């Protein structure tokens, strides 16, 4: 970090604040609104990012809202403990490069997390403004601003140790692991099954929410540091664990994610045009099915139902609108308050004309004589007692069944861990849920040379948790290999 950066808890910093603006004045500044593309335009484009980013003036003003809490709780809300006041104060002082440097101390992917983290449940949920019944400081918007508007200082190249480590999977867990290990002097090779690097950041989350160029920038930075990427290589098939050891890799980080779609097991799920969100989004995002220049087949439904209430469901319904659907319905068995999706995605979906059939659950799909889905039968639900997740559980309302016409159903009810690597390495212990079993502290598996993190350990979780796992595993593996 730049020498003249003031520590966010130092007396000098407090003095500077006192001189500049009082807490009362800060509390009176309204939370910044993110500039957005208009909804009627954005449904015509798959590639234009909806959120346009803050201007410098907006970012500095928003940073001024930070009340300089002596014990900042926002930090405790961030799963990786980013020094939030530190980066925000640097934005306030217009030291954008220093703001990014503070972020990069903890997060490998601030441009990504600033866009996709569920801030309202994490850092922003702990902001002191919530207690004052005022909107939290826009930490996510500011994080994105710093990452987009400053160049990260290039880390000095560490002396090479001549020790090779491999990574299976190039999502956020694999990328953050690779970054930390290369900076420590290890030779890092990332093997990716698909023909693109980035995992869900590329094949799952659409461009209109997270542009590929943002992800590419992070991947290029890793390449510049010396990380090698091998695409189209499936660990457990193209190369076995024994092959990797024979090639001289001393340890492996398994970051193969949870890309196995779940279905509900209800009648009619095998009808034509009932697909998983995983398949649908991969065809559109990774295989460009929305572009005339590609021959990737995809059904362009006109009356589309998306089943589920998470981020994947929101990405699917908004993609379906952009793919020409006139009517898109999100069918979710609880109420909107229980929806796991980011609030901003629900807001954007609604602005884009998506309808929400909350407290409904599909029980059957019906097909025409050609086997194409033509309708869904929905059970009306009501909310009962809280279940294991802490959310009120959905209970069927007896006899309340409706039939709704559809010509496409996108099932988005969760994912399971990718089973390929666990099944290819019989000694690798797994849990009942099929996730790789690891030591909580080190992320080391039952095989001492194999570590694992991200969704393959947690099941479907979040980008920031996957990234945090990558960093944790890198620290533990480096220690074990160097001890
Ligand atoms: P992944 O990102 O899944 O990457 C795993 C990679 O491993 C993949 O590229 C896969 O091809 C590769 N792989 C699998 N098997 C092998 C093998 N045998 N050999 C080599 N490579 C292999 N989280 C958020 O925080 N915010 C959001 O807004 C959000 N939106 C989401 C939207 C969608 C559509 C989806 C699907 C998920 C979303 N998530 C979101 C969840 C988040 O993306 C994941 O939790 C995160 O990507 C997990 O990271 P990972 O590195 O563990 O796995
Ligand atoms: Fe908030 Fe996510 Fe950034 Fe942490 S990484 S400060 S949770 S936006």
mmCIF file of C-alpha atoms and ligand atoms in Angstrom, residues 77-80 82 84 87 107 113-114 117 119 122-124 139-140 143 464, ligand 2:
data_model
loop_
_atom_site.group_PDB
_atom_site.id
_atom_site.type_symbol
_atom_site.label_atom_id
_atom_site.label_comp_id
_atom_site.label_asym_id
_atom_site.label_seq_id
_atom_site.Cartn_x
_atom_site.Cartn_y
_atom_site.Cartn_z
ATOM 1 C CA UNK A 77 -20.403 -9.271 8.182
ATOM 2 C CA UNK A 78 -17.885 -9.928 5.408
ATOM 3 C CA UNK A 79 -17.020 -13.636 5.249
ATOM 4 C CA UNK A 80 -13.370 -12.822 4.522
ATOM 5 C CA UNK A 82 -12.221 -7.132 4.340
ATOM 6 C CA UNK A 84 -14.072 -2.073 4.841
ATOM 7 C CA UNK A 87 -10.900 0.991 1.625
ATOM 8 C CA UNK A 107 -10.041 -10.414 -1.666
ATOM 9 C CA UNK A 113 -17.674 -9.576 -5.259
ATOM 10 C CA UNK A 114 -18.673 -5.907 -5.472
ATOM 11 C CA UNK A 117 -22.039 -10.656 -3.148
ATOM 12 C CA UNK A 119 -24.264 -7.519 0.572
ATOM 13 C CA UNK A 122 -23.424 -9.737 4.748
ATOM 14 C CA UNK A 123 -21.382 -6.565 5.184
ATOM 15 C CA UNK A 124 -24.193 -4.048 4.635
ATOM 16 C CA UNK A 139 -20.246 -1.124 0.431
ATOM 17 C CA UNK A 140 -20.720 -3.359 -2.625
ATOM 18 C CA UNK A 143 -15.998 -2.081 -3.762
ATOM 19 C CA UNK A 464 -16.924 -14.900 -1.595
HETATM 20 FE FE1 LIG B 2 -19.217 -7.075 1.363
HETATM 21 FE FE2 LIG B 2 -18.720 -9.144 -0.266
HETATM 22 FE FE3 LIG B 2 -17.092 -7.042 -0.262
HETATM 23 FE FE4 LIG B 2 -17.117 -8.699 1.839
HETATM 24 S S1 LIG B 2 -16.471 -9.201 -0.253
HETATM 25 S S2 LIG B 2 -17.115 -6.431 1.904
HETATM 26 S S3 LIG B 2 -19.301 -9.260 1.913
HETATM 27 S S4 LIG B 2 -19.234 -7.037 -0.889
#
